[in-house]
mmCIF file with all atom_site columns, C-alpha atoms in Angstrom:
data_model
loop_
_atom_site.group_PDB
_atom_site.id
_atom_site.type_symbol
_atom_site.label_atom_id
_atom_site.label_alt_id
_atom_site.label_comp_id
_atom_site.label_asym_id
_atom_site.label_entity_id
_atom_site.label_seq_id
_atom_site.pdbx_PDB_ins_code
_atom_site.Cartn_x
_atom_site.Cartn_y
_atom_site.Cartn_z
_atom_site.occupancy
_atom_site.B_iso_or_equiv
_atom_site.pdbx_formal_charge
_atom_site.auth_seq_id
_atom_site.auth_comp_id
_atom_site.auth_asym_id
_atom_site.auth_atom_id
_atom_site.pdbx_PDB_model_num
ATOM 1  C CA . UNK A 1 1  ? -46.228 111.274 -20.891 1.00 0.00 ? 159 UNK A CA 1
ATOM 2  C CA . UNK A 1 2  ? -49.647 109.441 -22.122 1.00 0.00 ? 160 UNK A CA 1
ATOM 3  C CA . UNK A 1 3  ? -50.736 106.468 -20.196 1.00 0.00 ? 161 UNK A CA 1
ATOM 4  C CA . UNK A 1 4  ? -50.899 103.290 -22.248 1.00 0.00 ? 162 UNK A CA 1
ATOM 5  C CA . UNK A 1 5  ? -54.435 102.250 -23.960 1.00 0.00 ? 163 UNK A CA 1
ATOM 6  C CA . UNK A 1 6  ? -55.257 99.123  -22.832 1.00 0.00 ? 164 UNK A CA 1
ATOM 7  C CA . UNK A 1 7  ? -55.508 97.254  -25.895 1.00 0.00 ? 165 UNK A CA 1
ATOM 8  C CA . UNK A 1 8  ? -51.582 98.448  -25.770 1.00 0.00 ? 166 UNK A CA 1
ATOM 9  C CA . UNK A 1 9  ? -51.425 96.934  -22.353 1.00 0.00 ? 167 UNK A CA 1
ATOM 10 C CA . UNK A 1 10 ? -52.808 93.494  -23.899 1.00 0.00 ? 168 UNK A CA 1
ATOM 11 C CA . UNK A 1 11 ? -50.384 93.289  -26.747 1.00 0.00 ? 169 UNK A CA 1
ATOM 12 C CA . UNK A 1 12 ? -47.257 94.745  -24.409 1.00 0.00 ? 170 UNK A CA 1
ATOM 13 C CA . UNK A 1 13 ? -48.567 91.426  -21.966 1.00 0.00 ? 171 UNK A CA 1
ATOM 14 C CA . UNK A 1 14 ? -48.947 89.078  -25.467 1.00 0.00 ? 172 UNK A CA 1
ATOM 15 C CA . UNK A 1 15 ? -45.180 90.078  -25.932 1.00 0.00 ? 173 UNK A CA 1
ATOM 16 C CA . UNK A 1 16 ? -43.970 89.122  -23.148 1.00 0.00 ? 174 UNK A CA 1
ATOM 17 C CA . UNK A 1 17 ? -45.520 85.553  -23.224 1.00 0.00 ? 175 UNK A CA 1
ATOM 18 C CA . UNK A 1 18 ? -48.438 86.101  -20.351 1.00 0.00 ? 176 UNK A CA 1
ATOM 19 C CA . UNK A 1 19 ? -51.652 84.786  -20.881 1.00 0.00 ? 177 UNK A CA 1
ATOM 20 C CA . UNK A 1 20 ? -54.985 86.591  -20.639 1.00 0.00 ? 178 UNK A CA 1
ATOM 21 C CA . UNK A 1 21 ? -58.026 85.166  -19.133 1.00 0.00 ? 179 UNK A CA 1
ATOM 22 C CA . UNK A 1 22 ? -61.614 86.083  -18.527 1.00 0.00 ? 180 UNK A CA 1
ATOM 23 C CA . UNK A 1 23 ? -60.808 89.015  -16.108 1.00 0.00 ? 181 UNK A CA 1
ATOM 24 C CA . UNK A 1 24 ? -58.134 90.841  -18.259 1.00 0.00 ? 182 UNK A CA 1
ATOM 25 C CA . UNK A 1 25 ? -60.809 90.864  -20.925 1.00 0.00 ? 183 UNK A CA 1
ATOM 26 C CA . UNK A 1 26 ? -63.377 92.160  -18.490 1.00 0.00 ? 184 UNK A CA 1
ATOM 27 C CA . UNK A 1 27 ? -61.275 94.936  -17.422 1.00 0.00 ? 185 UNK A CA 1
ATOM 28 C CA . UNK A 1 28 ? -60.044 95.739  -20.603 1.00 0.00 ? 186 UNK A CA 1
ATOM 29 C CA . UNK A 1 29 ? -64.038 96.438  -21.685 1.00 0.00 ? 187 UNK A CA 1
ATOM 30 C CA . UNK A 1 30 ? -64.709 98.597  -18.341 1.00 0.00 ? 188 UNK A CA 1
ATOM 31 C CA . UNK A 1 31 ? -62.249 100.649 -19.501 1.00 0.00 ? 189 UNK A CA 1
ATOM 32 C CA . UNK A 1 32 ? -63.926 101.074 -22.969 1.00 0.00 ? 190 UNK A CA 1
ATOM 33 C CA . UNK A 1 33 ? -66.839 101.982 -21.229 1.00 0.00 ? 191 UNK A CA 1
ATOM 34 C CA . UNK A 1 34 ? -65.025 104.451 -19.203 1.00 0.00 ? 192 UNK A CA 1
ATOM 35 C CA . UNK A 1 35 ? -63.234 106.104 -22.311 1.00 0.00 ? 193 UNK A CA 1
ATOM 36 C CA . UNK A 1 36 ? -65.959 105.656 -24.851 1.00 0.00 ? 194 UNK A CA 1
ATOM 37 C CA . UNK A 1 37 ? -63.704 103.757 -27.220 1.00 0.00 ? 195 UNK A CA 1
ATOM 38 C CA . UNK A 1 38 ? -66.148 101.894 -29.240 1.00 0.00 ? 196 UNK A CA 1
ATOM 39 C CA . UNK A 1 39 ? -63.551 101.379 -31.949 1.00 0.00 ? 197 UNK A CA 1
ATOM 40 C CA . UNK A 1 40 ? -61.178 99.469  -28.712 1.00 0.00 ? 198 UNK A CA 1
ATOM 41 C CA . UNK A 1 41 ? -64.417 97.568  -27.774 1.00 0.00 ? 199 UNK A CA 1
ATOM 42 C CA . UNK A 1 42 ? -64.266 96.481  -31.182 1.00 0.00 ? 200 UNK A CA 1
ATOM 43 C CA . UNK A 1 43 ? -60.839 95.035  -31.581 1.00 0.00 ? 201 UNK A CA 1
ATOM 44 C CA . UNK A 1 44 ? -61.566 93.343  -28.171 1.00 0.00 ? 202 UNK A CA 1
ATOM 45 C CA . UNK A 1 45 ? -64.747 91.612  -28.994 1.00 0.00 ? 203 UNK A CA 1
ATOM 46 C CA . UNK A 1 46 ? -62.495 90.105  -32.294 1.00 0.00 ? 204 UNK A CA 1
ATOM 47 C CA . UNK A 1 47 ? -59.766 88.945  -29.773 1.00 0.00 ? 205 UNK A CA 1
ATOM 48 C CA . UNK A 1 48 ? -62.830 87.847  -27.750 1.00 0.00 ? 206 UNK A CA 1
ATOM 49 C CA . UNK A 1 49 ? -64.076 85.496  -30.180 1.00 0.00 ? 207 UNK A CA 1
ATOM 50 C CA . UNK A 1 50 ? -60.526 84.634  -31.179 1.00 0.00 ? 208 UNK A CA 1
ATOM 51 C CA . UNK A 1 51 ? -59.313 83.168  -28.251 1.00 0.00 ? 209 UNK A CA 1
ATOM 52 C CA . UNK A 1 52 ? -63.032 81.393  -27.445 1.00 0.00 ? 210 UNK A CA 1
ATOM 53 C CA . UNK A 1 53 ? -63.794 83.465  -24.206 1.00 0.00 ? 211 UNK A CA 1
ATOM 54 C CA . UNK A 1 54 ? -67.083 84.473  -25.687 1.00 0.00 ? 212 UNK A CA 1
ATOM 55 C CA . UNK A 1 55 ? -68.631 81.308  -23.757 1.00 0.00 ? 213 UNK A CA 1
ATOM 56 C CA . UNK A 1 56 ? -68.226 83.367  -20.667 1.00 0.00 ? 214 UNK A CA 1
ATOM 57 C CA . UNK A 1 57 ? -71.464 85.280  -19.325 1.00 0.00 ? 215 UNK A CA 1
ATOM 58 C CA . UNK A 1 58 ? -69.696 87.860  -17.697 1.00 0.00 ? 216 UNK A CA 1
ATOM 59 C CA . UNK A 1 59 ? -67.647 88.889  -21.168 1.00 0.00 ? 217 UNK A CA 1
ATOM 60 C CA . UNK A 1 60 ? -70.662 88.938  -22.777 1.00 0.00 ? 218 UNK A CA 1
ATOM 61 C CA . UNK A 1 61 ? -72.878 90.961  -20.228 1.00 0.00 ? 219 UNK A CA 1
ATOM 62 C CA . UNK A 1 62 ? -69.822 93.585  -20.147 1.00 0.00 ? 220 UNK A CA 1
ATOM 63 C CA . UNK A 1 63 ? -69.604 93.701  -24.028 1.00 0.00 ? 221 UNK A CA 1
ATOM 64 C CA . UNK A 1 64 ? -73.178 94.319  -24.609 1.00 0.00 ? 222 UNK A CA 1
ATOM 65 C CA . UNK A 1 65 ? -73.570 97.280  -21.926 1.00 0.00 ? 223 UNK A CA 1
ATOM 66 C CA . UNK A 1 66 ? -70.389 98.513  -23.444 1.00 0.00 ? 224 UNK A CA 1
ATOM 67 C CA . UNK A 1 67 ? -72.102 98.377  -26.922 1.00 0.00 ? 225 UNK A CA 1
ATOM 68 C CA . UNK A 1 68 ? -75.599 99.493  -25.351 1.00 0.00 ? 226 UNK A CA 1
ATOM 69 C CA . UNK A 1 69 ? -73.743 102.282 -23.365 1.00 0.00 ? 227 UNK A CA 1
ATOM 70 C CA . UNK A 1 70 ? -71.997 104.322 -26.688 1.00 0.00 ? 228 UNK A CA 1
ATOM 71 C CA . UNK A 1 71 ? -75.286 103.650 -28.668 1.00 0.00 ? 229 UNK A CA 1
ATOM 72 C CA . UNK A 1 72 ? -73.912 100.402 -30.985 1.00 0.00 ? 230 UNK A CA 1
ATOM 73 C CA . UNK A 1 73 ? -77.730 99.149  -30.562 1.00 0.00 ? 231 UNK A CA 1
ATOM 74 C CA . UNK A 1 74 ? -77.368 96.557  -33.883 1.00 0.00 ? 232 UNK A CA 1
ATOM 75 C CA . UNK A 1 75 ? -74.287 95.376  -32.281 1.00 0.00 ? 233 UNK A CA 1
ATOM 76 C CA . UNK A 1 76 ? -76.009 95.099  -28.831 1.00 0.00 ? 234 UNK A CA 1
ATOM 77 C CA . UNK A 1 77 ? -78.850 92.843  -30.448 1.00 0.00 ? 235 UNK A CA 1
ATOM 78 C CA . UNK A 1 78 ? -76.768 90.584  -32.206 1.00 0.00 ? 236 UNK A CA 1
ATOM 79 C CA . UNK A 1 79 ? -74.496 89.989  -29.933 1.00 0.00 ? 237 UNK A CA 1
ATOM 80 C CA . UNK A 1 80 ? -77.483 89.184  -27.258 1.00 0.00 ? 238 UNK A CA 1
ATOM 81 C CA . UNK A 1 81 ? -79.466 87.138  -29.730 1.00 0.00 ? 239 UNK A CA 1
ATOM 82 C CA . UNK A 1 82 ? -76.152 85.269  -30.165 1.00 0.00 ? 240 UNK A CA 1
ATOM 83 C CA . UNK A 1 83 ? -75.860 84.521  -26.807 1.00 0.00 ? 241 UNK A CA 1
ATOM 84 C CA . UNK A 1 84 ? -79.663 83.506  -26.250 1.00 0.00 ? 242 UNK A CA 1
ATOM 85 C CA . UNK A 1 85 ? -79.019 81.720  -29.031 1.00 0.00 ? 243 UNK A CA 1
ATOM 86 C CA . UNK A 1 86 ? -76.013 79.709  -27.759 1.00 0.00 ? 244 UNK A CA 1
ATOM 87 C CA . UNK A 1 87 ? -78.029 79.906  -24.133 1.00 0.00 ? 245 UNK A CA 1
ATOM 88 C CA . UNK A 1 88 ? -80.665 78.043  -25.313 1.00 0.00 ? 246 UNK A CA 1
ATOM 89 C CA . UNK A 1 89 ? -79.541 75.311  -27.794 1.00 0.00 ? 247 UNK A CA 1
ATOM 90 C CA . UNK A 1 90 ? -76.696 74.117  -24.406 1.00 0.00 ? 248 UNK A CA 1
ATOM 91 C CA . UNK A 1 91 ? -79.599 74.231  -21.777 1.00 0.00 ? 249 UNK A CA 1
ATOM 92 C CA . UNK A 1 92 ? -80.636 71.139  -20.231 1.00 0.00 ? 250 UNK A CA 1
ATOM 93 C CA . UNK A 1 93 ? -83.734 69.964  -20.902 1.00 0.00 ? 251 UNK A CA 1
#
């Protein structure tokens, strides 16, 4: 028997009513790291974004060596430009 792909796991947990937070999306993106799935990576950085957890440094940070790591280098820019972006324009002066 296959073990479940964790972007499975997240819409098996979705089903059942429980809520995901920062971590389950961090873990979710080690794993893509692990397994090379750029294509999961993907799908995660749209459920990312859809649920507003790209705010959070350490989603971001995990995301971008995930897209760094498999060679997604335009990805990797825009997604840190985004965040200096956001960075700067919220920083105190």
């Amino acid at each position: 028997m296959s073990r479940p792909k964790g972007l499975d796991f997240l819409n098996l947990m979705e089903q059942q009513g429980i809520h995901t937070n920062h971590q389950t999306y961090v873990w979710l993106l080690e794993g893509c790291l692990e397994s090379g799935s750029l294509v999961d990576a993907k799908k995660l950085h749209g459920r990312i974004l859809k649920f507003g957890f790209d705010g959070e440094h350490v989603i971001s940070s995990q995301l971008l060596d995930v897209y760094a790591t498999h060679g997604n280098f335009e990805d990797a820019v825009q997604l840190f430009d985004d965040f200096s972006h956001r960075r700067c324009s919220t920083s105190p002066e």
